[in-house]
mmCIF file of C-alpha atoms and ligand atoms in Angstrom:
data_model
loop_
_atom_site.group_PDB
_atom_site.id
_atom_site.type_symbol
_atom_site.label_atom_id
_atom_site.label_comp_id
_atom_site.label_asym_id
_atom_site.label_seq_id
_atom_site.Cartn_x
_atom_site.Cartn_y
_atom_site.Cartn_z
ATOM 1 C CA MET A 1 10.529 -7.668 0.948
ATOM 2 C CA ILE A 2 9.746 -4.937 2.811
ATOM 3 C CA ALA A 3 7.853 -1.732 2.331
ATOM 4 C CA SER A 4 7.879 0.843 4.706
ATOM 5 C CA PHE A 5 6.340 3.858 5.499
ATOM 6 C CA SER A 6 6.140 6.528 8.006
ATOM 7 C CA SER A 7 4.626 9.771 8.563
ATOM 8 C CA ASN A 8 4.403 13.371 10.861
ATOM 9 C CA ASP A 9 1.711 15.724 11.559
ATOM 10 C CA ARG A 10 2.199 18.051 8.279
ATOM 11 C CA ASP A 11 3.877 16.170 5.835
ATOM 12 C CA PRO A 12 2.163 16.269 2.878
ATOM 13 C CA ALA A 13 0.140 13.837 1.387
ATOM 14 C CA VAL A 14 1.173 10.950 -0.640
ATOM 15 C CA ARG A 15 -1.451 9.394 -2.809
ATOM 16 C CA ILE A 16 -2.133 5.858 -4.445
ATOM 17 C CA ARG A 17 -4.723 5.438 -7.463
ATOM 18 C CA ILE A 18 -6.262 2.290 -6.709
ATOM 19 C CA GLY A 19 -9.399 2.088 -8.896
ATOM 20 C CA ARG A 20 -11.459 -0.455 -7.290
ATOM 21 C CA CYS A 21 -12.859 -0.623 -4.076
ATOM 22 C CA VAL A 22 -10.160 -2.184 -1.957
ATOM 23 C CA TYR A 23 -12.567 -4.261 0.453
ATOM 24 C CA CYS A 24 -15.730 -5.844 -2.226
ATOM 25 C CA GLU A 25 -13.319 -4.880 -5.118
ATOM 26 C CA SER A 26 -16.642 -2.944 -6.732
ATOM 27 C CA THR A 27 -15.172 -0.320 -9.333
ATOM 28 C CA ARG A 28 -18.333 2.130 -8.997
ATOM 29 C CA TYR A 29 -18.649 4.207 -5.732
ATOM 30 C CA ARG A 30 -23.059 2.985 -6.631
ATOM 31 C CA LYS A 31 -25.488 1.995 -8.801
ATOM 32 C CA LYS A 32 -27.588 4.513 -9.271
ATOM 33 C CA ASP A 33 -24.863 7.468 -10.507
ATOM 34 C CA ASP A 34 -21.212 7.097 -12.373
ATOM 35 C CA ARG A 35 -19.836 9.156 -8.735
ATOM 36 C CA ARG A 36 -16.546 8.142 -8.900
ATOM 37 C CA LEU A 37 -15.145 5.422 -5.875
ATOM 38 C CA GLY A 38 -13.832 7.665 -2.331
ATOM 39 C CA ASP A 39 -10.422 7.813 -1.201
ATOM 40 C CA GLU A 40 -9.561 6.276 1.613
ATOM 41 C CA HIS A 41 -7.182 7.265 3.859
ATOM 42 C CA VAL A 42 -5.136 4.448 5.419
ATOM 43 C CA ILE A 43 -4.852 6.129 9.104
ATOM 44 C CA PRO A 44 -7.365 8.615 9.650
ATOM 45 C CA GLU A 45 -6.663 11.861 8.225
ATOM 46 C CA SER A 46 -7.973 13.289 11.475
ATOM 47 C CA LEU A 47 -4.892 10.853 13.258
ATOM 48 C CA GLY A 48 -2.344 12.515 10.565
ATOM 49 C CA GLY A 49 -2.839 10.258 8.637
ATOM 50 C CA ASN A 50 -1.592 11.388 5.379
ATOM 51 C CA LEU A 51 -1.349 8.071 3.121
ATOM 52 C CA ILE A 52 -4.295 8.273 0.400
ATOM 53 C CA LEU A 53 -5.808 5.755 -1.241
ATOM 54 C CA GLU A 54 -7.533 7.527 -4.643
ATOM 55 C CA GLN A 55 -10.963 5.756 -5.610
ATOM 56 C CA ALA A 56 -9.993 3.058 -3.029
ATOM 57 C CA ALA A 57 -14.287 2.563 -1.475
ATOM 58 C CA CYS A 58 -17.833 2.403 -2.725
ATOM 59 C CA GLU A 59 -20.551 3.720 -0.415
ATOM 60 C CA GLY A 60 -21.920 0.444 1.258
ATOM 61 C CA CYS A 61 -18.206 -0.280 2.246
ATOM 62 C CA GLU A 62 -17.666 3.481 2.895
ATOM 63 C CA ARG A 63 -20.019 3.104 5.627
ATOM 64 C CA LYS A 64 -19.218 0.107 7.274
ATOM 65 C CA VAL A 65 -16.117 1.331 7.479
ATOM 66 C CA ASN A 66 -16.722 4.475 8.897
ATOM 67 C CA LEU A 67 -18.718 3.090 11.870
ATOM 68 C CA PHE A 68 -15.885 1.665 13.316
ATOM 69 C CA GLU A 69 -13.697 4.231 12.789
ATOM 70 C CA GLN A 70 -15.566 7.148 13.983
ATOM 71 C CA SER A 71 -16.192 4.967 16.989
ATOM 72 C CA ILE A 72 -12.571 4.532 17.612
ATOM 73 C CA MET A 73 -12.169 8.038 16.603
ATOM 74 C CA LYS A 74 -14.414 9.903 18.876
ATOM 75 C CA THR A 75 -13.614 7.284 21.756
ATOM 76 C CA VAL A 76 -9.837 6.333 22.881
ATOM 77 C CA LEU A 77 -8.018 8.794 19.837
ATOM 78 C CA TYR A 78 -9.906 11.390 20.230
ATOM 79 C CA ALA A 79 -8.616 13.496 23.355
ATOM 80 C CA PRO A 80 -4.601 12.008 22.419
ATOM 81 C CA ARG A 81 -5.244 13.766 18.812
ATOM 82 C CA VAL A 82 -6.423 17.208 20.842
ATOM 83 C CA HIS A 83 -3.647 16.321 23.914
ATOM 84 C CA LEU A 84 -1.387 16.151 20.455
ATOM 85 C CA GLY A 85 -2.463 19.238 18.601
ATOM 86 C CA ILE A 86 -2.639 17.023 15.482
ATOM 87 C CA ARG A 87 -3.633 19.253 12.550
ATOM 88 C CA ARG A 88 -6.906 19.479 11.276
ATOM 89 C CA LYS A 89 -8.711 21.469 8.521
ATOM 90 C CA LYS A 90 -11.426 22.295 9.764
ATOM 91 C CA ARG A 91 -12.915 22.759 13.725
ATOM 92 C CA LYS A 92 -16.156 21.419 14.608
ATOM 93 C CA ARG A 93 -18.704 22.219 16.844
ATOM 94 C CA GLY A 94 -17.566 20.635 20.424
ATOM 95 C CA GLU A 95 -14.176 19.155 19.219
ATOM 96 C CA ASP A 96 -12.421 20.221 22.247
ATOM 97 C CA THR A 97 -14.974 19.977 24.529
ATOM 98 C CA LEU A 98 -15.518 16.222 26.027
ATOM 99 C CA THR A 99 -18.488 14.361 27.598
ATOM 100 C CA LEU A 100 -17.842 12.104 30.222
ATOM 101 C CA ASP A 101 -20.186 9.947 32.551
ATOM 102 C CA ALA A 102 -18.957 11.770 36.252
ATOM 103 C CA THR A 103 -20.222 11.607 39.568
ATOM 104 C CA VAL A 104 -21.112 15.084 40.858
ATOM 105 C CA ASN A 105 -21.928 15.580 44.829
ATOM 106 C CA GLY A 106 -23.024 12.048 44.827
ATOM 107 C CA LYS A 107 -25.786 12.301 41.602
ATOM 108 C CA GLU A 108 -24.504 10.536 38.348
ATOM 109 C CA VAL A 109 -23.995 13.122 35.702
ATOM 110 C CA LYS A 110 -22.546 13.840 32.167
ATOM 111 C CA VAL A 111 -20.174 16.843 32.243
ATOM 112 C CA SER A 112 -18.057 18.520 29.255
ATOM 113 C CA LEU A 113 -15.301 19.259 29.890
ATOM 114 C CA PRO A 114 -12.360 21.387 27.785
ATOM 115 C CA ILE A 115 -10.297 18.210 26.695
ATOM 116 C CA LYS A 116 -6.649 19.765 27.891
ATOM 117 C CA ARG A 117 -8.247 19.962 30.989
ATOM 118 C CA VAL A 118 -8.891 16.241 31.311
ATOM 119 C CA PRO A 119 -6.662 13.761 32.851
ATOM 120 C CA LEU A 120 -6.729 11.279 29.983
ATOM 121 C CA MET A 121 -4.348 8.702 28.601
ATOM 122 C CA LEU A 122 -3.669 6.801 25.517
ATOM 123 C CA PHE A 123 -4.123 3.281 25.820
ATOM 124 C CA PHE A 124 -2.861 0.493 23.840
ATOM 125 C CA ILE A 125 -4.036 -3.450 24.397
ATOM 126 C CA MET A 126 -0.983 -5.470 24.232
ATOM 127 C CA MET A 127 -0.984 -9.035 22.071
ATOM 128 C CA ASP A 128 1.257 -11.801 21.311
ATOM 129 C CA ALA A 129 1.998 -12.345 17.910
ATOM 130 C CA PRO A 130 -0.595 -13.396 15.446
ATOM 131 C CA GLY A 131 -1.433 -16.841 16.326
ATOM 132 C CA ILE A 132 -0.935 -18.108 12.456
ATOM 133 C CA LEU A 133 2.051 -16.871 12.469
ATOM 134 C CA ILE A 134 3.196 -19.303 15.648
ATOM 135 C CA GLY A 135 1.190 -22.233 15.352
ATOM 136 C CA ARG A 136 -1.126 -21.125 18.185
ATOM 137 C CA PRO A 137 -4.688 -22.355 17.587
ATOM 138 C CA ALA A 138 -7.447 -19.858 16.451
ATOM 139 C CA ASN A 139 -9.706 -20.214 20.045
ATOM 140 C CA ILE A 140 -7.135 -18.954 22.074
ATOM 141 C CA PRO A 141 -7.230 -15.149 23.209
ATOM 142 C CA SER A 142 -3.344 -13.419 23.663
ATOM 143 C CA PHE A 143 -4.152 -10.424 25.496
ATOM 144 C CA ASN A 144 -1.358 -9.976 27.436
ATOM 145 C CA GLY A 145 -1.617 -6.099 29.031
ATOM 146 C CA ALA A 146 -1.801 -2.431 27.997
ATOM 147 C CA TRP A 147 0.502 0.306 27.231
ATOM 148 C CA VAL A 148 -0.211 3.376 28.572
ATOM 149 C CA LYS A 149 0.526 7.633 28.276
ATOM 150 C CA PRO A 150 -1.055 9.940 30.373
ATOM 151 C CA PHE A 151 -1.727 13.515 29.055
ATOM 152 C CA LEU A 152 -1.184 15.421 32.894
ATOM 153 C CA GLU A 153 -0.008 18.531 31.145
ATOM 154 C CA HIS A 154 -3.138 20.696 31.296
ATOM 155 C CA GLY A 155 -4.901 19.857 34.024
ATOM 156 C CA PRO A 156 -6.285 18.455 35.741
ATOM 157 C CA ARG A 157 -9.075 21.090 36.939
ATOM 158 C CA MET A 158 -12.026 19.229 37.703
ATOM 159 C CA PRO A 159 -15.561 20.464 38.304
ATOM 160 C CA GLN A 160 -16.529 21.278 42.126
ATOM 161 C CA GLY A 161 -17.549 18.365 43.829
ATOM 162 C CA LEU A 162 -16.480 15.948 41.334
ATOM 163 C CA GLN A 163 -15.504 12.632 43.247
ATOM 164 C CA GLY A 164 -14.990 10.361 39.449
ATOM 165 C CA MET A 165 -15.438 9.962 35.773
ATOM 166 C CA ALA A 166 -15.158 7.168 33.370
ATOM 167 C CA THR A 167 -12.945 8.016 30.590
ATOM 168 C CA PRO A 168 -13.575 6.994 27.472
ATOM 169 C CA ALA A 169 -13.785 2.939 27.071
ATOM 170 C CA LEU A 170 -11.930 1.082 24.309
ATOM 171 C CA ASP A 171 -14.223 -1.360 21.910
ATOM 172 C CA THR A 172 -11.780 -4.211 21.495
ATOM 173 C CA HIS A 173 -14.247 -5.479 18.960
ATOM 174 C CA LYS A 174 -13.884 -2.580 16.592
ATOM 175 C CA PHE A 175 -9.948 -1.315 17.873
ATOM 176 C CA MET A 176 -9.194 -4.659 16.343
ATOM 177 C CA GLN A 177 -11.589 -3.818 13.181
ATOM 178 C CA PHE A 178 -9.716 -0.649 12.779
ATOM 179 C CA LEU A 179 -6.295 -2.431 13.195
ATOM 180 C CA ALA A 180 -7.563 -4.832 10.251
ATOM 181 C CA LYS A 181 -8.150 -1.859 8.065
ATOM 182 C CA ILE A 182 -4.855 0.032 8.592
ATOM 183 C CA GLY A 183 -3.216 -3.287 7.886
ATOM 184 C CA HIS A 184 -5.820 -4.335 4.335
ATOM 185 C CA CYS A 185 -5.464 -0.643 2.714
ATOM 186 C CA TYR A 186 -1.293 -1.010 3.222
ATOM 187 C CA ALA A 187 -1.112 -4.591 2.615
ATOM 188 C CA VAL A 188 -2.896 -3.227 -1.311
ATOM 189 C CA SER A 189 -1.016 0.133 -1.828
ATOM 190 C CA VAL A 190 1.809 -1.707 -1.507
ATOM 191 C CA LEU A 191 1.126 -5.282 -2.588
ATOM 192 C CA GLY A 192 -1.272 -4.705 -5.211
ATOM 193 C CA HIS A 193 -2.685 -7.807 -6.657
ATOM 194 C CA THR A 194 0.274 -10.118 -5.402
ATOM 195 C CA PHE A 195 -1.325 -11.386 -2.215
ATOM 196 C CA LYS A 196 -4.777 -12.384 -1.718
ATOM 197 C CA PRO A 197 -6.361 -10.777 0.853
ATOM 198 C CA ILE A 198 -8.186 -12.456 4.124
ATOM 199 C CA LEU A 199 -9.349 -9.259 6.153
ATOM 200 C CA SER A 200 -12.103 -8.038 4.032
ATOM 201 C CA ASP A 201 -14.562 -10.011 5.770
ATOM 202 C CA MET A 202 -13.681 -9.136 9.156
ATOM 203 C CA ILE A 203 -13.664 -5.629 8.473
ATOM 204 C CA LEU A 204 -16.818 -5.457 7.259
ATOM 205 C CA ALA A 205 -18.639 -7.041 9.726
ATOM 206 C CA ASP A 206 -21.407 -5.538 11.291
ATOM 207 C CA PRO A 207 -21.557 -5.574 14.439
ATOM 208 C CA ALA A 208 -18.028 -5.631 15.146
ATOM 209 C CA PRO A 209 -17.011 -9.538 15.178
ATOM 210 C CA PRO A 210 -14.815 -10.751 18.795
ATOM 211 C CA PRO A 211 -11.034 -10.186 18.273
ATOM 212 C CA ASN A 212 -9.304 -12.071 16.191
ATOM 213 C CA PHE A 213 -6.221 -12.797 17.435
ATOM 214 C CA TYR A 214 -5.235 -15.491 15.336
ATOM 215 C CA LEU A 215 -4.659 -12.867 12.373
ATOM 216 C CA ILE A 216 -4.225 -9.876 14.549
ATOM 217 C CA GLY A 217 -1.611 -9.254 17.741
ATOM 218 C CA SER A 218 1.684 -7.282 18.647
ATOM 219 C CA TYR A 219 4.791 -8.289 20.313
ATOM 220 C CA GLY A 220 3.801 -8.868 23.758
ATOM 221 C CA ASN A 221 5.808 -8.689 26.592
ATOM 222 C CA ALA A 222 8.961 -9.659 24.415
ATOM 223 C CA ARG A 223 9.278 -6.987 22.624
ATOM 224 C CA THR A 224 9.936 -2.654 24.054
ATOM 225 C CA ASP A 225 9.689 0.195 21.133
ATOM 226 C CA ASP A 226 11.459 2.764 22.073
ATOM 227 C CA PRO A 227 10.429 6.105 20.643
ATOM 228 C CA THR A 228 11.076 7.466 17.152
ATOM 229 C CA ALA A 229 11.106 10.661 15.579
ATOM 230 C CA ASN A 230 7.846 9.786 13.541
ATOM 231 C CA LEU A 231 4.360 9.886 14.475
ATOM 232 C CA HIS A 232 3.124 6.893 12.861
ATOM 233 C CA GLU A 233 5.078 4.006 11.237
ATOM 234 C CA LEU A 234 3.437 1.080 8.708
ATOM 235 C CA ASP A 235 5.929 -1.267 7.244
ATOM 236 C CA VAL A 236 4.947 -5.164 4.840
ATOM 237 C CA SER A 237 6.912 -8.147 4.983
ATOM 238 C CA TRP A 238 6.634 -11.497 3.468
ATOM 239 C CA GLN A 239 6.412 -14.254 6.491
ATOM 240 C CA SER A 240 6.823 -17.601 6.497
ATOM 241 C CA ALA A 241 4.706 -20.184 8.778
ATOM 242 C CA ASP A 242 3.671 -23.466 8.219
ATOM 243 C CA GLY A 243 4.895 -23.239 4.424
ATOM 244 C CA VAL A 244 2.886 -20.418 3.715
ATOM 245 C CA GLU A 245 4.267 -16.948 2.709
ATOM 246 C CA TYR A 246 2.063 -14.733 4.703
ATOM 247 C CA ALA A 247 2.140 -10.646 4.142
ATOM 248 C CA VAL A 248 1.955 -9.107 7.258
ATOM 249 C CA VAL A 249 2.045 -5.223 8.484
ATOM 250 C CA SER A 250 3.552 -3.877 11.005
ATOM 251 C CA ILE A 251 1.338 -0.633 12.350
ATOM 252 C CA ARG A 252 2.837 1.586 15.248
ATOM 253 C CA MET A 253 0.803 4.544 15.594
ATOM 254 C CA PHE A 254 2.150 7.251 17.943
ATOM 255 C CA ALA A 255 5.901 6.035 17.329
ATOM 256 C CA LYS A 256 6.993 9.165 18.819
ATOM 257 C CA LEU A 257 5.202 8.521 22.470
ATOM 258 C CA GLY A 258 7.025 4.924 22.283
ATOM 259 C CA ALA A 259 3.416 3.159 21.422
ATOM 260 C CA PRO A 260 4.023 -0.429 20.632
ATOM 261 C CA THR A 261 3.638 -1.608 17.543
ATOM 262 C CA TYR A 262 0.931 -4.179 16.265
ATOM 263 C CA ARG A 263 1.025 -6.749 13.566
ATOM 264 C CA VAL A 264 -1.409 -7.576 10.680
ATOM 265 C CA VAL A 265 -1.604 -10.202 8.987
ATOM 266 C CA ALA A 266 -3.759 -9.100 5.699
ATOM 267 C CA GLY A 267 -3.236 -12.201 3.498
ATOM 268 C CA GLU A 268 -1.543 -14.946 1.073
ATOM 269 C CA ARG A 269 1.235 -14.593 -0.979
ATOM 270 C CA LYS A 270 -0.836 -15.484 -4.801
HETATM 271 ZN ZN1 ZN B 1 -16.869 -1.618 -1.367
#
């Protein structure tokens, strides 16, 4: 069984009705009133994600997911979104500028620059396969490099006297939660109750737990993916390891730029 979903910026929304919190199974948004459960984008709307799980998150879980998702969106995935001109419903104040730590005339300062003038990179960590699929113990890390795409076509035009600056850092703990959330939501949307989810604790943990290389990985150096015509690609398939069938979600954000494919083990077949 393979279910695939690909999307491009400005594609119409695809909505799937869930009717329970995908993280904690609650059927109520909150106790004090009858407000219905919140909608959950599998890939954030601000990245051009158009697959929406309707009535799929309670207030408490929504808040926890926002903690890491907003952090990722405001750092590593922020400038690439602006550089790529991904649609945004409303423009917010300050959206087109980025505040960075910089050294100007020997002093440490914060500078705000128009994003399109900042030489930034889209940066994705590379990992080996999720440990659980290949029998690698849970305590062994599997970082093995990075995939980098520079955005330089509009710049750079730096302030006078600028000697250096730090681009936004990647918080790998939160980034792994972000991948877990996308994988979990996509598996729920396709597989419903036919699998037993195993990522909910990781997604709801605050602060973000250390990277879980047992359940999350990529293809390491074993595979280079060519760019496709799609902005984002998702698919889920069953893969057997040690006699157990796992639901494995492939996540490829920015496929049209040639970004790597992540693999997230979302759960076991029931
Ligand atoms: Zn919940």
